[in-house]
């Protein structure tokens, strides 16, 4: 078990990376705790939360909506949840993003914690205080930055995660090595297979190191004015892939990182051999690295991405493994480069 702390203007979080959340959950008063849980998690792990009031939020990205949030506010009212209660968001990124948003807005904010049960959620969504919902097909358009009091990354629950969903988490793990931690990237090159085989000790290390990287970035730039933008490496393309081709987030991030690394080479920032190392590592995680996409369609989708300002789109590119830079590209230049890359 590993305990880390995040301290920022949006609050402080204790983050525990451990085997099983049962002991952690004993610290909450069953009479004043409401668990908002992912439906799939309840199928396999309902027993862990049995002593609490539980509401299923359903499953899938459609749960992250204002409509669902309003339904849940009504349920909180029915249960007479007041400011002395704690909300626990349990599940992957959808459950924690939605629960954090509800807890941060209901009664102008009540205490909340997360039990994060997917690899992707543990290394990314549950850490850093971004909580919100989607709007009109655009991701995270409405939300707040507010830190949960505690986060428990439950490694035990990863055992019931379907292989494809589990592997998707490695995209974000590889990302930390690629953008800011070259030593971790080399560790991943040496040990990725042990993580993929779900070796608990190796996973604990990979999750802890990823979380440590994210904590450092969030503490330096919680409101995403500078360094936090680098966490979006591969994401501008990924949001386009997700929206257009309905590819799961982690897989879209893998495709996006390969494309962003190739773009970095094309613009003369990165050596080709380093982009190949990233691609090879993602292939070893059985993540997709190439896909038949249409330049015009992808560029249009990215134009609507919220990272666009004026006529240009901000990209996170690499100068080296472990060295990310923010780079603005005009939409027309982007289209030309995308044609070349394709
Ligand atoms: N998922 C990126 C961030 O938390 O900033």
GROMACS .gro file of C-alpha atoms and ligand atoms in nm:
model
  347
    1UNK     CA    1   0.000   0.000   0.000
    2UNK     CA    2   0.117   0.348  -0.083
    3UNK     CA    3  -0.018   0.680   0.046
    4UNK     CA    4   0.038   1.009  -0.140
    5UNK     CA    5  -0.092   1.360  -0.077
    6UNK     CA    6  -0.205   1.633  -0.313
    7UNK     CA    7  -0.226   1.986  -0.171
    8UNK     CA    8  -0.367   2.270  -0.381
    9UNK     CA    9  -0.600   2.571  -0.370
   10UNK     CA   10  -0.894   2.342  -0.460
   11UNK     CA   11  -0.829   2.141  -0.142
   12UNK     CA   12  -0.615   1.853  -0.025
   13UNK     CA   13  -0.650   1.487  -0.123
   14UNK     CA   14  -0.510   1.180   0.045
   15UNK     CA   15  -0.454   0.920  -0.227
   16UNK     CA   16  -0.413   0.557  -0.125
   17UNK     CA   17  -0.298   0.297  -0.376
   18UNK     CA   18  -0.384  -0.034  -0.219
   19UNK     CA   19  -0.516  -0.385  -0.251
   20UNK     CA   20  -0.874  -0.370  -0.129
   21UNK     CA   21  -1.094  -0.074  -0.032
   22UNK     CA   22  -1.286  -0.250   0.250
   23UNK     CA   23  -1.066  -0.122   0.533
   24UNK     CA   24  -1.067   0.230   0.384
   25UNK     CA   25  -1.449   0.222   0.368
   26UNK     CA   26  -1.469   0.138   0.740
   27UNK     CA   27  -1.366   0.500   0.804
   28UNK     CA   28  -1.706   0.632   0.682
   29UNK     CA   29  -2.028   0.655   0.884
   30UNK     CA   30  -2.283   0.426   0.710
   31UNK     CA   31  -2.575   0.649   0.822
   32UNK     CA   32  -2.428   0.956   0.652
   33UNK     CA   33  -2.254   0.817   0.348
   34UNK     CA   34  -2.402   0.774   0.002
   35UNK     CA   35  -2.223   0.570  -0.261
   36UNK     CA   36  -2.286   0.663  -0.626
   37UNK     CA   37  -2.159   0.359  -0.809
   38UNK     CA   38  -2.106   0.234  -1.161
   39UNK     CA   39  -2.354  -0.045  -1.249
   40UNK     CA   40  -2.078  -0.286  -1.362
   41UNK     CA   41  -1.887  -0.238  -1.038
   42UNK     CA   42  -2.200  -0.328  -0.838
   43UNK     CA   43  -2.237  -0.650  -1.039
   44UNK     CA   44  -1.899  -0.775  -0.912
   45UNK     CA   45  -1.823  -0.583  -0.594
   46UNK     CA   46  -2.156  -0.473  -0.438
   47UNK     CA   47  -2.064  -0.650  -0.111
   48UNK     CA   48  -1.783  -0.400  -0.043
   49UNK     CA   49  -2.039  -0.118  -0.023
   50UNK     CA   50  -2.324  -0.310   0.143
   51UNK     CA   51  -2.324  -0.113   0.469
   52UNK     CA   52  -2.394   0.218   0.287
   53UNK     CA   53  -2.682   0.377   0.098
   54UNK     CA   54  -2.605   0.294  -0.267
   55UNK     CA   55  -2.739   0.443  -0.588
   56UNK     CA   56  -2.637   0.304  -0.926
   57UNK     CA   57  -2.552   0.574  -1.178
   58UNK     CA   58  -2.583   0.326  -1.467
   59UNK     CA   59  -2.293   0.264  -1.702
   60UNK     CA   60  -2.139   0.427  -2.004
   61UNK     CA   61  -2.061   0.781  -2.114
   62UNK     CA   62  -2.434   0.873  -2.132
   63UNK     CA   63  -2.438   0.870  -1.749
   64UNK     CA   64  -2.215   1.180  -1.754
   65UNK     CA   65  -2.497   1.422  -1.836
   66UNK     CA   66  -2.684   1.711  -1.675
   67UNK     CA   67  -3.003   1.503  -1.709
   68UNK     CA   68  -2.855   1.224  -1.496
   69UNK     CA   69  -2.708   1.477  -1.252
   70UNK     CA   70  -3.054   1.634  -1.200
   71UNK     CA   71  -3.213   1.290  -1.144
   72UNK     CA   72  -2.947   1.223  -0.880
   73UNK     CA   73  -2.994   1.563  -0.706
   74UNK     CA   74  -3.362   1.463  -0.663
   75UNK     CA   75  -3.257   1.130  -0.509
   76UNK     CA   76  -3.023   1.310  -0.268
   77UNK     CA   77  -3.314   1.530  -0.162
   78UNK     CA   78  -3.537   1.224  -0.107
   79UNK     CA   79  -3.267   1.068   0.114
   80UNK     CA   80  -3.242   1.400   0.304
   81UNK     CA   81  -2.868   1.420   0.235
   82UNK     CA   82  -2.735   1.729   0.412
   83UNK     CA   83  -2.394   1.890   0.459
   84UNK     CA   84  -2.294   1.639   0.724
   85UNK     CA   85  -2.297   1.358   0.462
   86UNK     CA   86  -2.016   1.229   0.243
   87UNK     CA   87  -2.065   1.118  -0.115
   88UNK     CA   88  -1.842   0.838  -0.241
   89UNK     CA   89  -1.804   0.802  -0.618
   90UNK     CA   90  -1.717   0.440  -0.693
   91UNK     CA   91  -1.615   0.306  -1.034
   92UNK     CA   92  -1.419   0.439  -1.329
   93UNK     CA   93  -1.380   0.793  -1.459
   94UNK     CA   94  -1.748   0.832  -1.547
   95UNK     CA   95  -1.862   0.751  -1.192
   96UNK     CA   96  -1.598   0.968  -1.025
   97UNK     CA   97  -1.640   1.268  -1.263
   98UNK     CA   98  -2.018   1.265  -1.216
   99UNK     CA   99  -2.012   1.204  -0.838
  100UNK     CA  100  -1.750   1.474  -0.784
  101UNK     CA  101  -1.963   1.718  -0.984
  102UNK     CA  102  -2.279   1.636  -0.788
  103UNK     CA  103  -2.098   1.656  -0.452
  104UNK     CA  104  -1.936   1.989  -0.550
  105UNK     CA  105  -2.266   2.152  -0.652
  106UNK     CA  106  -2.534   1.998  -0.426
  107UNK     CA  107  -2.588   2.236  -0.129
  108UNK     CA  108  -2.297   2.437  -0.275
  109UNK     CA  109  -2.066   2.147  -0.202
  110UNK     CA  110  -2.054   1.853   0.038
  111UNK     CA  111  -1.762   1.629   0.133
  112UNK     CA  112  -1.668   1.360  -0.120
  113UNK     CA  113  -1.426   1.075  -0.180
  114UNK     CA  114  -1.360   0.824  -0.458
  115UNK     CA  115  -1.303   0.451  -0.477
  116UNK     CA  116  -1.143   0.423  -0.817
  117UNK     CA  117  -1.177   0.078  -0.971
  118UNK     CA  118  -1.044   0.100  -1.329
  119UNK     CA  119  -0.681   0.141  -1.426
  120UNK     CA  120  -0.764   0.444  -1.642
  121UNK     CA  121  -0.952   0.608  -1.355
  122UNK     CA  122  -0.680   0.534  -1.101
  123UNK     CA  123  -0.399   0.695  -1.299
  124UNK     CA  124  -0.598   0.986  -1.441
  125UNK     CA  125  -0.966   1.077  -1.386
  126UNK     CA  126  -0.982   1.023  -1.008
  127UNK     CA  127  -0.676   1.243  -0.944
  128UNK     CA  128  -0.660   1.621  -0.980
  129UNK     CA  129  -1.010   1.746  -0.900
  130UNK     CA  130  -1.165   1.777  -1.247
  131UNK     CA  131  -1.534   1.689  -1.205
  132UNK     CA  132  -1.803   1.741  -1.465
  133UNK     CA  133  -2.049   1.628  -1.727
  134UNK     CA  134  -2.069   1.630  -2.107
  135UNK     CA  135  -2.292   1.852  -2.319
  136UNK     CA  136  -2.425   1.793  -2.673
  137UNK     CA  137  -2.165   1.523  -2.739
  138UNK     CA  138  -1.873   1.741  -2.621
  139UNK     CA  139  -1.681   1.604  -2.326
  140UNK     CA  140  -1.650   1.778  -1.988
  141UNK     CA  141  -1.814   2.102  -2.102
  142UNK     CA  142  -1.968   2.174  -1.760
  143UNK     CA  143  -1.777   2.121  -1.441
  144UNK     CA  144  -1.564   2.236  -1.151
  145UNK     CA  145  -1.214   2.182  -1.019
  146UNK     CA  146  -1.250   2.063  -0.662
  147UNK     CA  147  -1.036   1.801  -0.489
  148UNK     CA  148  -1.194   1.491  -0.327
  149UNK     CA  149  -1.092   1.451   0.038
  150UNK     CA  150  -0.970   1.096  -0.027
  151UNK     CA  151  -0.911   0.867  -0.322
  152UNK     CA  152  -0.864   0.494  -0.287
  153UNK     CA  153  -0.717   0.321  -0.593
  154UNK     CA  154  -0.848  -0.033  -0.547
  155UNK     CA  155  -0.601  -0.270  -0.717
  156UNK     CA  156  -0.807  -0.571  -0.610
  157UNK     CA  157  -1.100  -0.463  -0.827
  158UNK     CA  158  -0.877  -0.459  -1.137
  159UNK     CA  159  -0.894  -0.841  -1.137
  160UNK     CA  160  -1.255  -0.831  -1.262
  161UNK     CA  161  -1.190  -0.563  -1.525
  162UNK     CA  162  -1.234  -0.692  -1.883
  163UNK     CA  163  -0.895  -0.723  -2.058
  164UNK     CA  164  -0.965  -0.453  -2.319
  165UNK     CA  165  -1.070  -0.199  -2.054
  166UNK     CA  166  -0.772  -0.290  -1.835
  167UNK     CA  167  -0.521  -0.248  -2.120
  168UNK     CA  168  -0.669   0.092  -2.208
  169UNK     CA  169  -0.530   0.223  -1.877
  170UNK     CA  170  -0.175   0.168  -1.999
  171UNK     CA  171  -0.217   0.448  -2.254
  172UNK     CA  172  -0.228   0.705  -1.972
  173UNK     CA  173   0.057   0.529  -1.786
  174UNK     CA  174   0.281   0.546  -2.096
  175UNK     CA  175   0.177   0.911  -2.132
  176UNK     CA  176   0.342   1.012  -1.801
  177UNK     CA  177   0.671   0.859  -1.911
  178UNK     CA  178   0.647   1.024  -2.253
  179UNK     CA  179   0.568   1.377  -2.133
  180UNK     CA  180   0.775   1.417  -1.815
  181UNK     CA  181   0.935   1.105  -1.667
  182UNK     CA  182   1.197   0.944  -1.897
  183UNK     CA  183   1.323   0.712  -1.621
  184UNK     CA  184   0.967   0.577  -1.577
  185UNK     CA  185   0.941   0.534  -1.956
  186UNK     CA  186   1.254   0.316  -1.949
  187UNK     CA  187   1.112   0.121  -1.652
  188UNK     CA  188   0.796   0.060  -1.857
  189UNK     CA  189   1.008  -0.058  -2.153
  190UNK     CA  190   1.169  -0.315  -1.919
  191UNK     CA  191   0.860  -0.423  -1.721
  192UNK     CA  192   0.543  -0.361  -1.920
  193UNK     CA  193   0.458  -0.733  -1.957
  194UNK     CA  194   0.448  -0.783  -1.576
  195UNK     CA  195   0.198  -0.499  -1.548
  196UNK     CA  196  -0.012  -0.641  -1.830
  197UNK     CA  197  -0.014  -0.980  -1.652
  198UNK     CA  198  -0.167  -0.791  -1.354
  199UNK     CA  199   0.127  -0.855  -1.118
  200UNK     CA  200  -0.007  -0.667  -0.812
  201UNK     CA  201   0.331  -0.536  -0.694
  202UNK     CA  202   0.429  -0.407  -1.039
  203UNK     CA  203   0.084  -0.254  -1.088
  204UNK     CA  204   0.107  -0.081  -0.750
  205UNK     CA  205   0.438   0.073  -0.857
  206UNK     CA  206   0.311   0.177  -1.204
  207UNK     CA  207  -0.007   0.333  -1.059
  208UNK     CA  208   0.183   0.508  -0.776
  209UNK     CA  209   0.444   0.652  -1.012
  210UNK     CA  210   0.172   0.774  -1.251
  211UNK     CA  211  -0.025   0.929  -0.965
  212UNK     CA  212   0.294   1.093  -0.831
  213UNK     CA  213   0.352   1.251  -1.172
  214UNK     CA  214  -0.007   1.374  -1.191
  215UNK     CA  215   0.009   1.518  -0.837
  216UNK     CA  216   0.323   1.715  -0.924
  217UNK     CA  217   0.158   1.862  -1.235
  218UNK     CA  218  -0.170   1.947  -1.059
  219UNK     CA  219   0.007   2.106  -0.762
  220UNK     CA  220   0.208   2.324  -1.001
  221UNK     CA  221  -0.089   2.424  -1.219
  222UNK     CA  222  -0.428   2.316  -1.087
  223UNK     CA  223  -0.630   2.549  -1.314
  224UNK     CA  224  -0.456   2.427  -1.634
  225UNK     CA  225  -0.299   2.757  -1.731
  226UNK     CA  226   0.034   2.601  -1.832
  227UNK     CA  227   0.197   2.270  -1.735
  228UNK     CA  228  -0.130   2.081  -1.678
  229UNK     CA  229  -0.203   2.121  -2.050
  230UNK     CA  230   0.079   1.873  -2.115
  231UNK     CA  231  -0.143   1.599  -1.966
  232UNK     CA  232  -0.344   1.639  -2.285
  233UNK     CA  233  -0.067   1.478  -2.492
  234UNK     CA  234  -0.248   1.281  -2.763
  235UNK     CA  235  -0.587   1.400  -2.637
  236UNK     CA  236  -0.672   1.658  -2.905
  237UNK     CA  237  -0.660   1.381  -3.166
  238UNK     CA  238  -0.813   1.134  -2.920
  239UNK     CA  239  -1.124   1.345  -2.861
  240UNK     CA  240  -1.173   1.354  -3.238
  241UNK     CA  241  -1.137   0.972  -3.262
  242UNK     CA  242  -1.372   0.915  -2.970
  243UNK     CA  243  -1.640   1.142  -3.106
  244UNK     CA  244  -1.622   1.035  -3.469
  245UNK     CA  245  -1.543   0.667  -3.449
  246UNK     CA  246  -1.672   0.577  -3.098
  247UNK     CA  247  -1.332   0.441  -2.992
  248UNK     CA  248  -1.287   0.394  -2.612
  249UNK     CA  249  -1.090   0.675  -2.445
  250UNK     CA  250  -0.767   0.485  -2.364
  251UNK     CA  251  -0.744   0.340  -2.716
  252UNK     CA  252  -0.813   0.682  -2.866
  253UNK     CA  253  -0.535   0.828  -2.648
  254UNK     CA  254  -0.297   0.560  -2.777
  255UNK     CA  255  -0.378   0.651  -3.139
  256UNK     CA  256  -0.357   1.020  -3.051
  257UNK     CA  257  -0.015   0.988  -2.886
  258UNK     CA  258   0.129   0.803  -3.185
  259UNK     CA  259  -0.007   1.071  -3.416
  260UNK     CA  260   0.120   1.353  -3.189
  261UNK     CA  261   0.465   1.189  -3.173
  262UNK     CA  262   0.472   1.158  -3.555
  263UNK     CA  263   0.361   1.520  -3.583
  264UNK     CA  264   0.650   1.614  -3.350
  265UNK     CA  265   0.892   1.432  -3.585
  266UNK     CA  266   0.735   1.596  -3.891
  267UNK     CA  267   0.782   1.941  -3.737
  268UNK     CA  268   1.147   1.863  -3.661
  269UNK     CA  269   1.104   1.860  -3.283
  270UNK     CA  270   1.156   1.490  -3.209
  271UNK     CA  271   1.391   1.220  -3.343
  272UNK     CA  272   1.200   0.952  -3.539
  273UNK     CA  273   1.358   0.673  -3.331
  274UNK     CA  274   1.194   0.819  -3.014
  275UNK     CA  275   0.848   0.828  -3.173
  276UNK     CA  276   0.904   0.462  -3.270
  277UNK     CA  277   0.987   0.372  -2.907
  278UNK     CA  278   0.651   0.515  -2.796
  279UNK     CA  279   0.468   0.328  -3.071
  280UNK     CA  280   0.645  -0.001  -2.985
  281UNK     CA  281   0.560   0.031  -2.615
  282UNK     CA  282   0.191   0.089  -2.697
  283UNK     CA  283   0.193  -0.213  -2.933
  284UNK     CA  284   0.325  -0.426  -2.645
  285UNK     CA  285   0.019  -0.310  -2.445
  286UNK     CA  286  -0.200  -0.438  -2.735
  287UNK     CA  287  -0.319  -0.081  -2.788
  288UNK     CA  288  -0.408   0.048  -3.135
  289UNK     CA  289  -0.143   0.261  -3.307
  290UNK     CA  290  -0.298   0.308  -3.649
  291UNK     CA  291  -0.647   0.360  -3.779
  292UNK     CA  292  -0.813   0.458  -4.108
  293UNK     CA  293  -0.927   0.815  -4.046
  294UNK     CA  294  -1.036   1.089  -4.283
  295UNK     CA  295  -0.827   1.408  -4.268
  296UNK     CA  296  -1.112   1.654  -4.329
  297UNK     CA  297  -1.347   1.483  -4.083
  298UNK     CA  298  -1.083   1.454  -3.808
  299UNK     CA  299  -0.965   1.815  -3.854
  300UNK     CA  300  -1.327   1.942  -3.835
  301UNK     CA  301  -1.391   1.745  -3.515
  302UNK     CA  302  -1.071   1.883  -3.360
  303UNK     CA  303  -1.164   2.238  -3.459
  304UNK     CA  304  -1.461   2.205  -3.225
  305UNK     CA  305  -1.243   2.077  -2.942
  306UNK     CA  306  -1.242   2.319  -2.652
  307UNK     CA  307  -0.863   2.361  -2.671
  308UNK     CA  308  -0.904   2.561  -2.991
  309UNK     CA  309  -0.854   2.936  -2.971
  310UNK     CA  310  -0.890   3.170  -3.271
  311UNK     CA  311  -0.792   2.995  -3.595
  312UNK     CA  312  -0.540   2.763  -3.431
  313UNK     CA  313  -0.543   2.444  -3.225
  314UNK     CA  314  -0.307   2.379  -2.933
  315UNK     CA  315  -0.118   2.052  -2.949
  316UNK     CA  316   0.105   1.891  -2.693
  317UNK     CA  317   0.411   1.771  -2.879
  318UNK     CA  318   0.741   1.614  -2.772
  319UNK     CA  319   1.097   1.740  -2.797
  320UNK     CA  320   1.224   1.424  -2.633
  321UNK     CA  321   1.092   1.130  -2.434
  322UNK     CA  322   1.008   1.305  -2.108
  323UNK     CA  323   0.992   1.657  -2.254
  324UNK     CA  324   0.655   1.790  -2.371
  325UNK     CA  325   0.594   2.129  -2.533
  326UNK     CA  326   0.278   2.324  -2.616
  327UNK     CA  327   0.256   2.403  -2.987
  328UNK     CA  328  -0.012   2.600  -3.175
  329UNK     CA  329  -0.102   2.500  -3.529
  330UNK     CA  330  -0.324   2.685  -3.776
  331UNK     CA  331  -0.612   2.465  -3.889
  332UNK     CA  332  -0.494   2.483  -4.253
  333UNK     CA  333  -0.137   2.380  -4.159
  334UNK     CA  334  -0.281   2.097  -3.951
  335UNK     CA  335  -0.478   1.966  -4.248
  336UNK     CA  336  -0.168   1.974  -4.471
  337UNK     CA  337   0.043   1.791  -4.211
  338UNK     CA  338  -0.234   1.537  -4.147
  339UNK     CA  339  -0.250   1.463  -4.521
  340UNK     CA  340   0.128   1.397  -4.515
  341UNK     CA  341   0.105   1.180  -4.202
  342UNK     CA  342  -0.174   0.972  -4.346
  343LIG     N1  343  -0.705   1.440  -1.750
  343LIG     C1  344  -0.621   1.550  -1.757
  343LIG     C2  345  -0.622   1.636  -1.637
  343LIG     O1  346  -0.668   1.596  -1.532
  343LIG     O2  347  -0.579   1.749  -1.643
   0.00000   0.00000   0.00000
